[in-house]
Tab-separated table of C-alpha atoms and ligand atoms in Angstrom:
chain	number	residue	atom	x	y	z
V	1	UNK	CA	24.789	9.942	45.592
V	2	UNK	CA	23.504	6.943	47.513
V	3	UNK	CA	25.825	5.009	49.842
V	4	UNK	CA	27.522	2.021	47.994
V	5	UNK	CA	25.372	-0.638	49.682
V	6	UNK	CA	22.150	1.114	48.795
V	7	UNK	CA	23.391	1.770	45.310
V	8	UNK	CA	24.178	-1.896	44.901
V	9	UNK	CA	20.780	-2.877	46.279
V	10	UNK	CA	19.179	-0.942	43.443
V	11	UNK	CA	21.839	-1.525	40.775
V	12	UNK	CA	19.878	-4.328	39.143
V	13	UNK	CA	16.599	-2.403	39.474
V	14	UNK	CA	17.740	0.801	37.855
V	15	UNK	CA	20.493	0.759	35.345
V	16	UNK	CA	19.938	4.360	34.185
V	17	UNK	CA	20.427	3.489	30.528
V	18	UNK	CA	17.423	1.260	30.457
V	19	UNK	CA	14.359	3.287	30.791
V	20	UNK	CA	13.198	2.656	27.262
V	21	UNK	CA	11.165	-0.185	25.649
V	22	UNK	CA	13.497	-0.503	22.636
V	23	UNK	CA	16.752	-1.186	24.359
V	24	UNK	CA	17.916	-3.839	21.957
V	25	UNK	CA	20.034	-1.472	19.814
V	26	UNK	CA	22.089	-0.624	22.884
V	27	UNK	CA	22.590	-4.321	23.711
V	28	UNK	CA	23.800	-4.922	20.139
V	29	UNK	CA	26.279	-2.037	20.410
V	30	UNK	CA	27.611	-3.459	23.694
V	31	UNK	CA	27.895	-6.994	22.220
V	32	UNK	CA	29.978	-5.570	19.389
V	33	UNK	CA	32.038	-2.916	21.231
V	34	UNK	CA	32.343	-3.956	24.861
V	35	UNK	CA	30.712	-7.314	25.603
V	36	UNK	CA	32.412	-7.592	29.056
V	37	UNK	CA	31.934	-4.134	30.359
V	38	UNK	CA	32.856	-2.540	33.767
V	39	UNK	CA	30.310	0.108	34.650
V	40	UNK	CA	32.312	2.573	36.750
V	41	UNK	CA	29.354	4.422	38.047
V	42	UNK	CA	27.637	1.309	39.312
V	43	UNK	CA	30.848	-0.487	40.221
V	44	UNK	CA	29.536	-3.657	38.531
V	45	UNK	CA	30.402	-5.796	35.524
V	46	UNK	CA	27.952	-6.144	32.640
V	47	UNK	CA	27.963	-9.263	30.430
V	48	UNK	CA	26.151	-9.125	27.079
V	49	UNK	CA	27.066	-12.352	25.123
V	50	UNK	CA	24.954	-15.458	25.289
V	51	UNK	CA	27.853	-17.714	26.254
V	52	UNK	CA	29.090	-15.356	29.029
V	53	UNK	CA	25.597	-14.922	30.551
V	54	UNK	CA	24.936	-18.667	30.430
V	55	UNK	CA	28.341	-19.236	32.099
V	56	UNK	CA	27.639	-16.724	34.840
V	57	UNK	CA	24.320	-18.391	35.664
V	58	UNK	CA	25.731	-21.961	35.518
V	59	UNK	CA	28.846	-21.370	37.589
V	60	UNK	CA	27.322	-21.265	41.072
V	61	UNK	CA	30.643	-22.306	42.572
V	62	UNK	CA	32.259	-19.087	41.277
V	63	UNK	CA	29.358	-16.663	41.578
V	64	UNK	CA	27.094	-16.211	44.658
V	65	UNK	CA	23.392	-15.320	44.577
V	66	UNK	CA	23.572	-13.744	48.089
V	67	UNK	CA	22.195	-10.404	47.139
V	68	UNK	CA	21.810	-7.522	49.611
V	69	UNK	CA	18.427	-7.693	51.421
V	70	UNK	CA	16.034	-5.106	52.860
V	71	UNK	CA	16.645	-4.323	56.490
V	72	UNK	CA	15.523	-7.130	58.867
V	73	UNK	CA	14.834	-9.545	55.966
V	74	UNK	CA	15.941	-13.142	55.672
V	75	UNK	CA	17.124	-14.456	52.296
V	76	UNK	CA	14.713	-16.439	50.103
V	77	UNK	CA	15.530	-19.252	47.702
V	78	UNK	CA	16.380	-16.804	44.932
V	79	UNK	CA	19.142	-15.160	47.004
V	80	UNK	CA	20.671	-18.172	48.708
V	81	UNK	CA	23.617	-20.450	47.738
V	82	UNK	CA	23.900	-24.137	48.463
V	83	UNK	CA	23.539	-26.018	50.742
V	84	UNK	CA	20.640	-23.922	52.106
V	85	UNK	CA	19.406	-23.253	48.529
V	86	UNK	CA	19.249	-26.948	47.700
V	87	UNK	CA	17.319	-27.700	50.928
V	88	UNK	CA	14.695	-24.981	50.442
V	89	UNK	CA	14.215	-25.694	46.806
V	90	UNK	CA	13.515	-29.371	47.584
V	91	UNK	CA	10.525	-28.278	49.685
V	92	UNK	CA	8.675	-26.477	46.881
V	93	UNK	CA	10.047	-28.316	43.803
V	94	UNK	CA	7.288	-30.937	43.807
V	95	UNK	CA	4.467	-28.344	43.715
V	96	UNK	CA	5.806	-26.914	40.444
V	97	UNK	CA	6.491	-29.995	38.301
V	98	UNK	CA	4.625	-30.015	35.014
V	99	UNK	CA	2.751	-33.097	36.201
V	100	UNK	CA	1.660	-31.518	39.404
V	101	UNK	CA	0.622	-28.327	37.613
V	102	UNK	CA	-1.683	-30.258	35.244
V	103	UNK	CA	-4.033	-30.424	38.197
V	104	UNK	CA	-4.388	-26.643	37.887
V	105	UNK	CA	-5.262	-26.719	34.173
V	106	UNK	CA	-9.094	-26.783	34.537
V	107	UNK	CA	-8.983	-24.016	37.191
V	108	UNK	CA	-6.794	-21.767	35.060
V	109	UNK	CA	-8.974	-22.454	31.959
V	110	UNK	CA	-12.134	-21.470	33.962
V	111	UNK	CA	-10.440	-18.295	35.173
V	112	UNK	CA	-9.422	-17.326	31.593
V	113	UNK	CA	-12.891	-17.878	30.442
V	114	UNK	CA	-14.404	-15.865	33.360
V	115	UNK	CA	-11.967	-12.896	32.926
V	116	UNK	CA	-12.693	-12.743	29.188
V	117	UNK	CA	-16.472	-13.096	29.692
V	118	UNK	CA	-16.287	-9.995	31.868
V	119	UNK	CA	-14.963	-8.009	28.887
V	120	UNK	CA	-17.946	-8.716	26.646
V	121	UNK	CA	-19.525	-5.669	24.985
V	122	UNK	CA	-16.446	-3.447	25.241
V	123	UNK	CA	-14.762	-1.720	22.183
V	124	UNK	CA	-11.347	-1.405	23.829
V	125	UNK	CA	-9.772	-3.602	26.425
V	126	UNK	CA	-6.600	-3.272	28.349
V	127	UNK	CA	-4.868	-6.661	27.937
V	128	UNK	CA	-2.664	-6.014	30.943
V	129	UNK	CA	-5.008	-4.414	33.456
V	130	UNK	CA	-8.142	-6.347	32.496
V	131	UNK	CA	-6.631	-9.741	31.947
V	132	UNK	CA	-2.852	-10.455	32.098
V	133	UNK	CA	-2.517	-8.895	35.529
V	134	UNK	CA	-5.328	-10.573	37.478
V	135	UNK	CA	-4.784	-14.067	36.028
V	136	UNK	CA	-1.472	-14.973	37.609
V	137	UNK	CA	-2.276	-13.260	40.907
V	138	UNK	CA	-5.427	-15.395	41.330
V	139	UNK	CA	-3.568	-18.534	40.296
V	140	UNK	CA	-0.694	-18.054	42.737
V	141	UNK	CA	-3.120	-17.016	45.514
V	142	UNK	CA	-4.896	-20.327	44.932
V	143	UNK	CA	-1.683	-22.322	44.907
V	144	UNK	CA	-0.470	-20.653	48.165
V	145	UNK	CA	-3.890	-20.975	49.741
V	146	UNK	CA	-4.623	-17.258	50.434
V	147	UNK	CA	-7.928	-15.472	49.568
V	148	UNK	CA	-7.750	-13.840	46.165
V	149	UNK	CA	-10.103	-11.137	47.448
V	150	UNK	CA	-6.865	-9.632	48.769
V	151	UNK	CA	-5.605	-9.335	45.172
V	152	UNK	CA	-5.367	-5.566	45.186
V	153	UNK	CA	-3.012	-5.711	48.199
V	154	UNK	CA	-0.849	-8.311	46.410
V	155	UNK	CA	-0.682	-6.074	43.407
V	156	UNK	CA	0.448	-3.173	45.484
V	157	UNK	CA	3.068	-5.254	47.292
V	158	UNK	CA	4.531	-6.937	44.219
V	159	UNK	CA	4.643	-3.636	42.289
V	160	UNK	CA	6.618	-1.871	44.910
V	161	UNK	CA	8.963	-4.876	45.462
V	162	UNK	CA	10.227	-4.701	41.849
V	163	UNK	CA	10.180	-0.904	41.512
V	164	UNK	CA	13.391	1.074	40.998
V	165	UNK	CA	13.958	4.680	42.161
V	166	UNK	CA	13.209	7.558	39.838
V	167	UNK	CA	16.875	8.590	40.048
V	168	UNK	CA	19.968	7.492	41.867
V	169	UNK	CA	20.068	10.501	44.238
V	170	UNK	CA	20.287	9.776	47.944
V	171	UNK	CA	16.782	11.216	48.468
V	172	UNK	CA	15.167	9.137	45.757
V	173	UNK	CA	16.832	5.907	46.947
V	174	UNK	CA	16.091	6.657	50.589
V	175	UNK	CA	12.459	7.475	49.942
V	176	UNK	CA	11.873	4.308	47.871
V	177	UNK	CA	13.631	2.158	50.463
V	178	UNK	CA	11.352	3.590	53.220
V	179	UNK	CA	8.303	2.944	51.082
V	180	UNK	CA	9.470	-0.627	50.349
V	181	UNK	CA	10.076	-1.282	54.027
V	182	UNK	CA	6.665	0.024	55.029
V	183	UNK	CA	4.866	-2.153	52.373
V	184	UNK	CA	6.960	-5.114	53.328
V	185	UNK	CA	5.926	-4.680	56.985
V	186	UNK	CA	2.254	-4.682	55.896
V	187	UNK	CA	2.806	-7.753	53.753
V	188	UNK	CA	4.624	-9.644	56.554
V	189	UNK	CA	1.877	-8.851	59.076
V	190	UNK	CA	-0.632	-10.300	56.541
V	191	UNK	CA	1.354	-13.471	55.994
V	192	UNK	CA	2.000	-13.920	59.752
V	193	UNK	CA	-1.749	-14.088	60.296
V	194	UNK	CA	-2.190	-16.573	57.436
V	195	UNK	CA	0.711	-18.737	58.735
V	196	UNK	CA	-0.783	-18.791	62.235
V	197	UNK	CA	-4.153	-19.843	60.883
V	198	UNK	CA	-2.706	-22.624	58.732
V	199	UNK	CA	-0.438	-23.940	61.536
V	200	UNK	CA	-3.550	-24.472	63.592
V	201	UNK	CA	-5.595	-25.808	60.729
V	202	UNK	CA	-3.399	-27.168	57.856
V	203	UNK	CA	-4.875	-27.407	54.373
V	204	UNK	CA	-3.697	-28.955	51.116
V	205	UNK	CA	-2.144	-25.723	49.924
V	206	UNK	CA	1.508	-24.736	49.451
V	207	UNK	CA	1.827	-22.586	52.555
V	208	UNK	CA	0.739	-25.556	54.656
V	209	UNK	CA	3.315	-27.744	52.835
V	210	UNK	CA	6.095	-25.176	53.603
V	211	UNK	CA	4.965	-24.926	57.269
V	212	UNK	CA	5.183	-28.726	57.755
V	213	UNK	CA	8.496	-29.219	55.820
V	214	UNK	CA	11.644	-30.046	57.752
V	215	UNK	CA	15.233	-29.072	56.901
V	216	UNK	CA	17.836	-31.130	58.880
V	217	UNK	CA	15.033	-32.290	61.272
V	218	UNK	CA	13.855	-28.748	62.064
V	219	UNK	CA	10.835	-26.885	60.814
V	220	UNK	CA	11.299	-23.517	59.021
V	221	UNK	CA	11.157	-20.334	61.176
V	222	UNK	CA	8.267	-17.958	60.557
V	223	UNK	CA	10.548	-15.345	58.940
V	224	UNK	CA	11.739	-18.042	56.492
V	225	UNK	CA	8.149	-19.028	55.592
V	226	UNK	CA	7.298	-15.324	55.113
V	227	UNK	CA	10.268	-14.971	52.796
V	228	UNK	CA	9.017	-17.923	50.738
V	229	UNK	CA	5.497	-16.390	50.523
V	230	UNK	CA	6.971	-13.013	49.419
V	231	UNK	CA	9.125	-14.627	46.766
V	232	UNK	CA	6.370	-16.738	45.260
V	233	UNK	CA	3.996	-13.825	45.203
V	234	UNK	CA	6.503	-11.390	43.623
V	235	UNK	CA	8.375	-13.818	41.308
V	236	UNK	CA	5.272	-15.235	39.790
V	237	UNK	CA	3.081	-12.189	39.230
V	238	UNK	CA	4.714	-9.456	37.314
V	239	UNK	CA	6.755	-11.896	35.174
V	240	UNK	CA	3.786	-13.959	33.957
V	241	UNK	CA	1.744	-10.765	33.386
V	242	UNK	CA	4.529	-9.513	31.233
V	243	UNK	CA	4.868	-12.810	29.323
V	244	UNK	CA	1.229	-12.528	28.293
V	245	UNK	CA	1.427	-8.730	27.702
V	246	UNK	CA	4.708	-8.814	25.769
V	247	UNK	CA	3.456	-11.861	23.831
V	248	UNK	CA	0.278	-10.103	22.614
V	249	UNK	CA	2.334	-7.035	21.790
V	250	UNK	CA	4.715	-9.137	19.698
V	251	UNK	CA	1.781	-10.599	17.712
V	252	UNK	CA	0.069	-7.181	17.201
V	253	UNK	CA	3.221	-5.162	16.485
V	254	UNK	CA	3.366	-6.751	13.053
V	255	UNK	CA	-0.339	-7.763	12.593
V	256	UNK	CA	0.503	-10.321	9.926
V	257	UNK	CA	1.966	-12.444	12.749
V	258	UNK	CA	-1.336	-12.227	14.654
V	259	UNK	CA	-3.261	-13.338	11.535
V	260	UNK	CA	-0.795	-16.160	10.901
V	261	UNK	CA	-0.998	-17.521	14.508
V	262	UNK	CA	-4.848	-17.121	14.322
V	263	UNK	CA	-4.944	-19.352	11.199
V	264	UNK	CA	-2.329	-21.793	12.606
V	265	UNK	CA	-2.892	-22.191	16.330
V	266	UNK	CA	-0.168	-24.860	16.430
V	267	UNK	CA	2.216	-21.953	16.253
V	268	UNK	CA	1.179	-20.632	19.690
V	269	UNK	CA	3.615	-22.650	21.812
V	270	UNK	CA	6.360	-21.407	19.491
V	271	UNK	CA	5.090	-17.814	19.789
V	272	UNK	CA	5.238	-18.105	23.577
V	273	UNK	CA	8.884	-19.349	23.464
V	274	UNK	CA	9.735	-16.642	21.006
V	275	UNK	CA	8.184	-13.981	23.310
V	276	UNK	CA	10.390	-15.288	26.104
V	277	UNK	CA	13.471	-14.875	23.940
V	278	UNK	CA	12.489	-11.715	21.967
V	279	UNK	CA	11.029	-9.579	24.710
V	280	UNK	CA	12.244	-11.447	27.821
V	281	UNK	CA	10.117	-10.592	30.916
V	282	UNK	CA	13.274	-10.720	33.023
V	283	UNK	CA	16.100	-8.743	31.278
V	284	UNK	CA	18.949	-9.068	33.730
V	285	UNK	CA	20.148	-11.190	36.698
V	286	UNK	CA	22.997	-10.413	39.027
V	287	UNK	CA	25.612	-12.391	40.856
V	288	UNK	CA	28.588	-11.683	43.126
V	289	UNK	CA	32.094	-13.042	42.443
V	290	UNK	CA	33.183	-15.518	45.157
V	291	UNK	CA	36.810	-15.167	44.183
V	292	UNK	CA	39.079	-13.309	41.741
V	293	UNK	CA	38.110	-14.474	38.211
V	294	UNK	CA	39.761	-13.913	34.836
V	295	UNK	CA	37.350	-13.618	31.928
V	296	UNK	CA	39.084	-13.233	28.536
V	297	UNK	CA	41.505	-10.625	29.723
V	298	UNK	CA	39.224	-8.925	32.205
V	299	UNK	CA	39.871	-9.286	35.929
V	300	UNK	CA	36.720	-9.615	38.066
V	301	UNK	CA	37.589	-9.139	41.692
V	302	UNK	CA	36.198	-11.194	44.609
V	303	UNK	CA	32.947	-9.525	45.855
V	304	UNK	CA	32.258	-7.518	42.655
V	305	UNK	CA	28.726	-7.561	41.246
V	306	UNK	CA	28.358	-9.129	37.776
V	307	UNK	CA	25.055	-8.550	35.813
V	308	UNK	CA	24.104	-11.026	33.082
V	309	UNK	CA	21.959	-9.350	30.483
V	310	UNK	CA	19.514	-12.105	29.606
V	311	UNK	CA	17.690	-9.696	27.210
V	312	UNK	CA	20.955	-9.232	25.245
V	313	UNK	CA	21.999	-12.934	25.390
V	314	UNK	CA	18.624	-13.807	23.824
V	315	UNK	CA	19.334	-11.542	20.866
V	316	UNK	CA	22.943	-12.722	20.375
V	317	UNK	CA	23.256	-13.342	16.590
V	318	UNK	CA	25.865	-16.040	17.086
V	319	UNK	CA	23.264	-18.179	18.834
V	320	UNK	CA	19.988	-17.224	17.146
V	321	UNK	CA	19.591	-16.886	13.399
V	322	UNK	CA	17.969	-13.571	12.529
V	323	UNK	CA	17.918	-12.747	16.241
V	324	UNK	CA	16.051	-9.435	15.748
V	325	UNK	CA	13.122	-11.118	13.905
V	326	UNK	CA	10.168	-12.493	15.872
V	327	UNK	CA	9.533	-15.921	14.436
V	328	UNK	CA	6.880	-18.139	15.981
V	329	UNK	CA	8.091	-21.029	13.925
V	330	UNK	CA	11.714	-20.784	15.039
V	331	UNK	CA	13.232	-24.242	15.495
V	332	UNK	CA	16.167	-23.778	17.737
V	333	UNK	CA	15.098	-21.587	20.674
V	334	UNK	CA	17.247	-22.408	23.670
V	335	UNK	CA	16.867	-18.957	25.316
V	336	UNK	CA	17.833	-17.915	28.824
V	337	UNK	CA	14.520	-16.227	29.776
V	338	UNK	CA	14.074	-18.510	32.793
V	339	UNK	CA	17.776	-18.490	33.794
V	340	UNK	CA	20.009	-21.576	33.864
V	341	UNK	CA	21.512	-23.918	36.400
V	342	UNK	CA	20.521	-24.350	40.038
V	343	UNK	CA	18.316	-21.208	40.182
V	344	UNK	CA	16.499	-22.066	36.967
V	345	UNK	CA	12.973	-20.569	37.339
V	346	UNK	CA	10.885	-22.777	39.572
V	347	UNK	CA	7.634	-21.387	38.029
V	348	UNK	CA	8.594	-21.854	34.346
V	349	UNK	CA	6.038	-24.719	33.797
V	350	UNK	CA	3.306	-22.617	35.507
V	351	UNK	CA	4.126	-19.435	33.438
V	352	UNK	CA	4.114	-21.539	30.268
V	353	UNK	CA	0.807	-23.227	31.151
V	354	UNK	CA	-0.881	-19.934	31.916
V	355	UNK	CA	0.308	-18.335	28.731
V	356	UNK	CA	-0.668	-21.441	26.725
V	357	UNK	CA	-4.229	-21.238	28.082
V	358	UNK	CA	-4.500	-17.408	27.920
V	359	UNK	CA	-3.117	-16.539	24.521
V	360	UNK	CA	-5.172	-18.849	22.241
V	361	UNK	CA	-8.369	-17.792	24.045
V	362	UNK	CA	-7.573	-14.086	23.685
V	363	UNK	CA	-6.952	-14.606	19.993
V	364	UNK	CA	-10.114	-16.673	19.549
V	365	UNK	CA	-12.377	-14.244	21.305
V	366	UNK	CA	-11.004	-11.138	19.644
V	367	UNK	CA	-9.916	-12.113	16.113
V	368	UNK	CA	-10.145	-8.426	14.987
V	369	UNK	CA	-7.893	-7.206	17.846
V	370	UNK	CA	-5.479	-4.423	16.814
V	371	UNK	CA	-3.204	-1.838	18.446
V	372	UNK	CA	-4.798	1.661	18.452
V	373	UNK	CA	-3.140	4.233	16.170
V	374	UNK	CA	-0.707	6.477	18.041
V	375	UNK	CA	-0.461	4.087	20.963
V	376	UNK	CA	1.821	5.585	23.608
V	377	UNK	CA	3.695	2.732	25.274
V	378	UNK	CA	4.210	3.039	28.992
V	379	UNK	CA	6.926	0.636	30.075
V	380	UNK	CA	7.463	-0.452	33.651
V	381	UNK	CA	10.433	1.410	35.257
V	382	UNK	CA	12.668	-1.352	36.330
V	383	UNK	CA	16.080	-2.650	35.214
V	384	UNK	CA	15.301	-6.283	35.422
V	385	UNK	CA	11.601	-6.649	34.851
V	386	UNK	CA	10.513	-5.770	31.269
V	387	UNK	CA	6.920	-5.160	30.344
V	388	UNK	CA	4.243	-2.570	29.847
V	389	UNK	CA	1.972	-0.923	32.519
V	390	UNK	CA	-0.918	-1.199	30.133
V	391	UNK	CA	-1.749	-2.431	26.703
V	392	UNK	CA	-5.078	-1.009	25.353
V	393	UNK	CA	-6.286	-2.776	22.181
V	394	UNK	CA	-9.297	-2.307	19.916
V	395	UNK	CA	-11.338	-5.430	19.661
K	401	LIG	C1	13.771	-17.841	39.345
K	401	LIG	C2	12.200	-15.776	35.271
K	401	LIG	C3	7.605	-16.970	36.402
K	401	LIG	C4	9.167	-18.499	40.713
K	401	LIG	C5	13.736	-17.249	38.112
K	401	LIG	C6	14.904	-16.829	37.344
K	401	LIG	C7	14.411	-16.226	36.192
K	401	LIG	C8	12.986	-16.236	36.264
K	401	LIG	C9	15.276	-15.568	35.085
K	401	LIG	C10	16.404	-17.038	37.740
K	401	LIG	C11	16.876	-16.070	38.752
K	401	LIG	C12	18.420	-16.259	39.079
K	401	LIG	O1	19.062	-17.090	38.406
K	401	LIG	O2	18.866	-15.501	39.922
K	401	LIG	C13	10.816	-15.916	35.228
K	401	LIG	C14	9.974	-15.544	34.094
K	401	LIG	C15	8.683	-15.870	34.461
K	401	LIG	C16	8.718	-16.444	35.751
K	401	LIG	C17	10.515	-14.889	32.823
K	401	LIG	C18	7.396	-15.775	33.596
K	401	LIG	C19	7.368	-15.646	32.377
K	401	LIG	C20	7.623	-17.500	37.703
K	401	LIG	C21	6.450	-18.038	38.356
K	401	LIG	C22	6.933	-18.420	39.605
K	401	LIG	C23	8.334	-18.165	39.642
K	401	LIG	C24	5.049	-18.107	37.829
K	401	LIG	C25	6.180	-19.034	40.793
K	401	LIG	C26	4.978	-18.973	41.020
K	401	LIG	C27	10.517	-18.424	40.723
K	401	LIG	C28	11.372	-18.794	41.824
K	401	LIG	C29	12.651	-18.637	41.417
K	401	LIG	C30	12.695	-18.145	40.075
K	401	LIG	C31	10.853	-19.294	43.223
K	401	LIG	C32	13.951	-18.886	42.254
K	401	LIG	C33	14.420	-20.284	41.973
K	401	LIG	C34	15.721	-20.539	42.676
K	401	LIG	O3	16.414	-19.650	43.140
K	401	LIG	O4	16.112	-21.765	42.828
K	401	LIG	N1	12.574	-16.886	37.422
K	401	LIG	N2	10.008	-16.478	36.198
K	401	LIG	N3	8.730	-17.641	38.476
K	401	LIG	N4	11.302	-18.065	39.648
K	401	LIG	FE1	10.693	-17.356	37.911
């Protein structure tokens, strides 16, 4: 078995029970039988109820986000606690407000049109590989101010960053860690060059904003800037790809929903929110107890890892009527797909904007779109990211 630190590093990436696409039956069973569960093998708590997951994410004074990091790495926003978290978040907050993002609308619209134009004349397209993958990478590359010609490298890096080991044996964990470190080195060398260029010649982009920002009168160190770049690249890519991919899958799984949304495009914003709830692109988030905590008769010890199963919380029947039904017209939909509290997803308005421009255009262009018979789904192997490697459709 892997050493405890390494096992914990991967715990959230590879809960062994979650290799399948239809994991929702297991969540339901856990909500009914053991909603606050201690996983002996992983040495971590699992929370499955909406209220408990929301509480975990909101109570930043009880639970720390300081996750184990790869060797030689500094923590990014996502894995920091206040006050450092608050200071770093303030630097990038402004770039991601819905108002600021409106500026990007025409550019994203043009990209959507271009990517779909490139698919003209085909009988089958892969919604993920041909469309939902390149779109967010190009958008985030533009926002950061890095050339999107390097897109293939970004894909390689962000894939490996979220990947879990094939098994929890010491060899599998060790070999993936080695691979992750090698790719990370490559990525950091790339960003170091970009940072040096922008320091000499600042532009209007987000990396230039981060370089010039000050925290307590001091500029950020290069390794902190790199950590920011890595986070924005990784956090925004796979997740948004999966929102669009999972969303189209939800519409096509029961094709009457596709037809309904095609006839009533006003339902699309509801369909996007419902995808976030029903097939949440991030299924789990972990924290570490800052002190001993009692939770309805269970004793969580200081330092223990606690995993909040967002994917289960979003199917909790006590919060969502007919939770296992995909309903684009759902009225009450306060899901936890983007988290809650101080770490609430910075990129939520961007992800929503990209999906809101992408999905109607996909439906418009390909009104006869359907899933092929005998489609073999190939889910991404990762405990916290939930999506498909590819989604071929007939058009
Ligand atoms: C945080 C989900 C898209 C950047 C988070 C968190 C979740 C999440 C659940 C909270 C993590 C925690 O509490 O520990 C998603 C989903 C997305 C998405 C489902 C797409 C559908 C994006 C995009 C970006 C982004 C497009 C940026 C380009 C971030 C950052 C954080 C974050 C920087 C850390 C915020 C903090 O710690 O204060 N995201 N995300 N995300 N997300 Fe997203």
